[in-house]
Amino acid sequence: MRLFAVALGFCALLAQGPARADAPSDPLSWLGRIASAAQRLNYVGTFVYQSGGQVETSRIVHRVEGGVEYERLEVLDGSPREVIRRGNEVHCVLPERRTVIIDEAAGRRAFPARLPGSPGGLAEHYRIRKGEVSRVAGYEAQSVVLEPRDNLRYGHVLWAEMQTGLLLKSRTVDAGGGLVEQFSFSDLQIGGEVDPALLESRFDQGEGWQVVNARGNDLDERDAGWSLAEPLPGYTLSSVMRRPLGRERGEALHMVFSDGLAAISVFIEPVGDASAIGLGPISNGAISIFKRTVNGHLVTTLGEAPEQAVRRLGESVRAREQ
């Protein structure tokens, strides 16, 4: 489960020449530009991630060719890690473990592709307004502020490049305005040609490497066998699938609930000795985690959402009566 969580928590991201357009005046139009820019522009840059005492620098290369997105992300600090995306397939490369985890990019949103393709529905859960214009990584950037309408989601401030709409900086804040996490480009080139060699792994994945297939099989909600006793306001079920846990461990049911920006995952797997599991709420940087056992299964709920939202959803998970 731990290796599987690394794959889910780490994989994905997103490609062709800058589109010059007049800057829109309303904040919802800005959200639309931000959502599309990360998918249609070519860009190469370095960004810094901050959460609590954690600071991490990554290099990203993104290219679009023939309508297909290609991307390579390399973490430059600590243990070497690399994510390579070709279309919908993602390879997470962990050289110290000599392991490659293969998954799918569908449904994932990571910096700078933080917004859904159709962000208009976010106004139901957030008050959205334009902020000030400032400079990020040498570019003029328009800020857009999303203030949550309840305590079940964090607030966000997004800075978009004025000409293209590409997200340059993203800040997540708690109810008191404190920093939860932040992504920010320190240098960036938007548009132009991207050398295909920059998209290739720099690690030789030869003999002795392990390949883990973490791709799941989509399920109909009616076939999941699990549901919520009470819905979490604003969060709807966006996907259900079964994912492999590894040799002799069977599969986990993976359900994702989202409000269009925040997403909470629920993993349900058979469990033997519940006393050996750390149950209850857990904090892991910007990720809130809640665990409980239900009918001989371990239910793990996690997401970039306030602890009360993750816990409330986790406590509502139940097995459907047959």
XYZ file of C-alpha atoms in Angstrom:
322
model
C 0.000 0.000 0.000
C 2.874 2.347 0.808
C 4.523 1.916 -2.605
C 1.110 2.285 -4.198
C 0.516 5.541 -2.293
C 3.866 6.873 -3.562
C 2.632 6.288 -7.103
C -0.678 8.029 -6.538
C 0.750 10.911 -4.581
C 3.574 11.559 -6.979
C 2.670 10.813 -10.604
C 1.485 13.056 -13.445
C 1.461 16.662 -15.045
C 1.212 18.510 -18.391
C 1.720 21.842 -23.857
C 2.210 24.279 -27.967
C 3.124 27.877 -28.580
C 1.756 30.736 -26.516
C -1.631 32.053 -27.492
C -1.697 35.826 -27.346
C -5.097 37.131 -26.329
C -6.609 40.080 -24.544
C -6.691 39.474 -20.808
C -10.269 38.780 -19.629
C -11.856 41.017 -17.043
C -13.832 38.453 -15.020
C -12.246 35.869 -12.709
C -14.116 32.853 -14.112
C -12.656 33.526 -17.549
C -9.230 33.627 -15.951
C -9.853 30.203 -14.443
C -10.745 28.905 -17.902
C -7.479 30.262 -19.328
C -5.475 28.701 -16.493
C -7.162 25.330 -17.023
C -6.439 25.185 -20.763
C -2.961 26.765 -20.813
C -1.234 23.937 -18.928
C -2.542 21.420 -21.482
C -1.872 23.258 -24.755
C 1.429 25.089 -24.184
C 5.036 24.010 -24.484
C 7.087 25.046 -21.451
C 10.303 24.248 -19.604
C 10.971 25.467 -16.084
C 11.966 24.960 -12.480
C 9.480 25.288 -9.637
C 9.698 25.157 -5.849
C 7.222 23.344 -3.603
C 6.776 24.416 0.041
C 4.721 22.791 2.794
C 5.500 23.271 6.473
C 9.246 22.781 6.797
C 9.464 20.871 3.514
C 10.982 22.623 0.503
C 11.464 20.737 -2.759
C 12.674 21.860 -6.183
C 11.590 20.197 -9.419
C 12.369 20.584 -13.106
C 9.512 20.177 -15.578
C 9.535 19.809 -19.371
C 6.182 19.834 -21.184
C 5.511 19.423 -24.889
C 2.435 18.929 -27.069
C 2.732 17.174 -30.415
C -0.172 16.056 -32.543
C -2.566 16.751 -29.690
C -0.662 14.386 -27.354
C 1.000 15.663 -24.185
C 4.537 14.611 -23.263
C 6.088 15.552 -19.958
C 9.055 14.843 -17.758
C 9.245 15.939 -14.121
C 12.385 15.420 -12.041
C 12.671 16.188 -8.335
C 16.061 17.822 -7.785
C 16.292 17.486 -3.989
C 16.762 14.435 -1.796
C 16.164 10.976 -3.212
C 16.106 11.049 -7.030
C 12.613 10.720 -8.475
C 11.263 11.178 -11.957
C 7.853 11.140 -13.606
C 7.547 10.613 -17.354
C 4.231 11.095 -19.099
C 3.316 10.096 -22.633
C -0.316 10.814 -23.317
C -2.334 9.046 -20.635
C 0.460 6.759 -19.443
C 2.694 7.793 -16.557
C 5.947 6.147 -15.451
C 7.133 6.995 -11.938
C 10.857 6.206 -11.764
C 12.361 5.510 -8.323
C 16.054 4.745 -8.986
C 17.041 4.060 -5.367
C 14.412 1.314 -5.291
C 15.215 0.317 -8.877
C 11.479 0.493 -9.475
C 9.199 1.904 -12.174
C 5.514 2.341 -11.309
C 3.163 2.529 -14.289
C -0.141 4.333 -13.889
C -2.612 6.457 -15.828
C -2.744 10.251 -15.834
C -6.493 10.506 -16.336
C -8.137 12.693 -13.708
C -4.920 13.888 -12.089
C -4.204 17.575 -11.621
C -0.747 18.620 -10.508
C 1.106 21.914 -10.846
C 0.805 23.794 -13.137
C -2.294 21.876 -14.291
C -4.194 22.444 -11.044
C -7.655 23.210 -12.442
C -10.275 20.972 -14.079
C -11.047 21.417 -17.757
C -14.372 23.110 -16.925
C -13.793 25.228 -13.801
C -17.090 27.125 -13.968
C -18.697 24.892 -11.332
C -16.166 26.003 -8.718
C -18.239 29.136 -8.032
C -20.728 26.934 -6.169
C -18.147 26.112 -3.487
C -15.791 29.122 -3.653
C -16.144 32.892 -3.796
C -13.938 33.837 -6.756
C -12.423 37.255 -7.350
C -9.521 38.879 -9.152
C -6.559 39.929 -7.062
C -3.563 42.108 -7.842
C -1.092 41.907 -10.707
C 2.438 41.043 -9.622
C 5.610 39.441 -10.993
C 6.452 35.742 -10.781
C 9.591 34.222 -12.361
C 10.043 37.415 -14.389
C 6.505 37.420 -15.842
C 3.551 39.697 -15.164
C 0.911 37.621 -13.404
C -2.774 38.139 -12.601
C -3.833 36.650 -9.272
C -7.209 34.970 -8.778
C -8.495 34.280 -5.264
C -10.790 31.365 -4.385
C -12.300 31.651 -0.902
C -14.143 28.545 0.358
C -17.794 28.909 1.299
C -17.459 26.412 4.180
C -14.829 24.632 6.285
C -14.672 21.526 4.070
C -12.106 22.912 1.634
C -9.024 25.110 1.617
C -8.668 28.528 0.051
C -6.473 29.099 -3.008
C -4.625 31.953 -4.675
C -3.540 31.410 -8.289
C -1.155 33.583 -10.298
C -1.545 33.309 -14.096
C 0.832 34.693 -16.736
C -0.891 37.671 -18.332
C -0.408 36.732 -22.002
C -0.898 32.962 -22.005
C -2.779 32.181 -18.786
C -0.200 29.593 -17.692
C -0.229 29.081 -13.934
C 3.008 30.487 -12.483
C 2.255 30.164 -8.782
C -0.334 28.383 -6.642
C -0.880 28.912 -2.924
C -3.209 26.881 -0.699
C -4.260 28.442 2.627
C -6.211 27.283 5.679
C -9.153 29.006 7.360
C -6.822 31.390 9.203
C -4.910 32.338 6.061
C -1.903 30.207 7.023
C 0.126 28.560 4.278
C -0.761 24.908 3.631
C 1.359 24.497 0.516
C 2.752 26.529 -2.364
C 4.104 25.863 -5.844
C 6.003 28.625 -7.636
C 8.122 28.765 -10.772
C 11.567 30.264 -10.212
C 12.490 30.206 -13.899
C 10.374 29.412 -16.913
C 10.376 29.432 -20.705
C 6.942 29.461 -22.324
C 6.466 28.390 -25.934
C 8.985 27.532 -28.628
C 10.307 24.129 -29.554
C 11.106 21.547 -26.870
C 13.911 19.085 -27.591
C 12.417 15.532 -27.415
C 15.605 14.385 -25.657
C 14.582 16.465 -22.624
C 11.555 14.210 -22.203
C 13.546 10.976 -21.883
C 14.482 9.389 -18.550
C 18.049 9.962 -17.465
C 18.102 6.666 -15.543
C 19.131 3.431 -17.252
C 16.342 1.013 -16.362
C 18.168 -2.217 -17.053
C 18.610 -5.543 -15.331
C 17.375 -5.779 -11.761
C 14.664 -3.149 -12.075
C 11.124 -3.922 -10.945
C 8.090 -2.771 -12.905
C 4.900 -2.282 -10.865
C 1.613 -1.930 -12.714
C -0.599 0.309 -10.555
C -3.231 0.874 -13.219
C -6.714 0.094 -12.061
C -9.884 -1.241 -13.626
C -12.814 1.178 -13.755
C -16.011 0.093 -12.021
C -19.601 1.198 -12.160
C -20.603 2.857 -8.899
C -23.297 0.196 -8.431
C -20.653 -2.544 -8.490
C -18.361 -0.958 -5.896
C -20.055 -2.602 -2.904
C -19.345 0.488 -0.791
C -20.989 3.892 -0.463
C -21.398 6.871 1.879
C -23.960 6.888 4.671
C -24.173 10.652 4.174
C -22.737 12.692 1.287
C -20.038 15.259 1.983
C -21.484 18.642 0.875
C -19.976 19.776 -2.415
C -18.050 16.557 -3.060
C -19.329 14.108 -5.670
C -18.013 10.708 -6.691
C -15.791 11.208 -9.759
C -14.262 7.737 -10.213
C -14.333 4.178 -8.881
C -11.765 1.521 -9.685
C -10.017 -1.542 -8.357
C -6.239 -1.300 -8.056
C -3.688 -4.083 -7.528
C -1.909 -4.123 -4.166
C 0.864 -6.511 -5.136
C 1.581 -10.193 -4.893
C -0.743 -12.147 -2.623
C -2.411 -8.952 -1.375
C -5.317 -8.798 -3.757
C -6.863 -5.494 -4.772
C -7.984 -2.239 -3.198
C -11.133 -0.368 -4.074
C -10.249 3.251 -4.917
C -12.982 5.902 -4.872
C -12.383 9.597 -5.573
C -14.702 12.375 -4.395
C -14.130 15.913 -5.715
C -15.609 19.400 -5.667
C -13.837 20.195 -8.951
C -10.650 21.448 -7.272
C -10.149 19.573 -4.017
C -10.140 15.766 -4.243
C -10.385 13.127 -1.510
C -9.429 9.495 -2.189
C -10.820 6.491 -0.333
C -8.905 3.191 -0.397
C -10.621 0.067 0.912
C -8.640 -3.150 1.346
C -8.979 -6.367 3.356
C -7.124 -6.253 6.658
C -5.946 -8.962 9.033
C -4.649 -7.640 12.368
C -6.295 -4.257 12.908
C -4.340 -3.723 16.127
C -1.138 -3.304 14.095
C -2.565 -0.369 12.145
C -2.353 3.262 13.197
C -5.999 4.281 13.077
C -7.549 7.732 13.306
C -6.406 11.065 11.835
C -2.853 11.529 10.559
C -1.147 14.625 9.163
C 1.388 14.404 6.346
C 2.198 17.941 5.251
C -0.630 19.250 3.075
C -2.272 15.803 3.014
C -4.885 14.926 5.639
C -5.290 11.187 6.312
C -7.913 9.264 8.274
C -8.011 5.489 8.862
C -10.623 3.170 10.332
C -11.650 -0.457 10.028
C -15.068 -1.479 8.731
C -16.305 -5.061 8.318
C -12.806 -6.538 8.216
C -11.506 -3.864 5.834
C -9.095 -0.983 6.305
C -10.593 2.277 5.025
C -7.957 4.946 4.303
C -9.213 8.410 3.364
C -6.732 11.039 2.201
C -6.622 14.296 0.291
C -5.493 17.913 0.150
C -8.476 19.039 2.196
C -9.045 20.090 5.819
C -8.873 17.306 8.390
C -12.582 17.648 9.243
C -13.553 17.014 5.604
C -11.325 13.943 5.243
C -12.444 12.532 8.597
C -16.127 13.211 7.961
C -15.990 11.438 4.614
C -13.986 8.522 6.061
C -16.452 8.024 8.905
C -19.326 7.908 6.400
C -17.925 5.045 4.310
C -19.972 1.873 4.706
C -20.383 -1.518 3.041
C -23.575 -1.838 1.065
C -26.016 -4.476 2.186
C -26.092 -7.383 -0.232
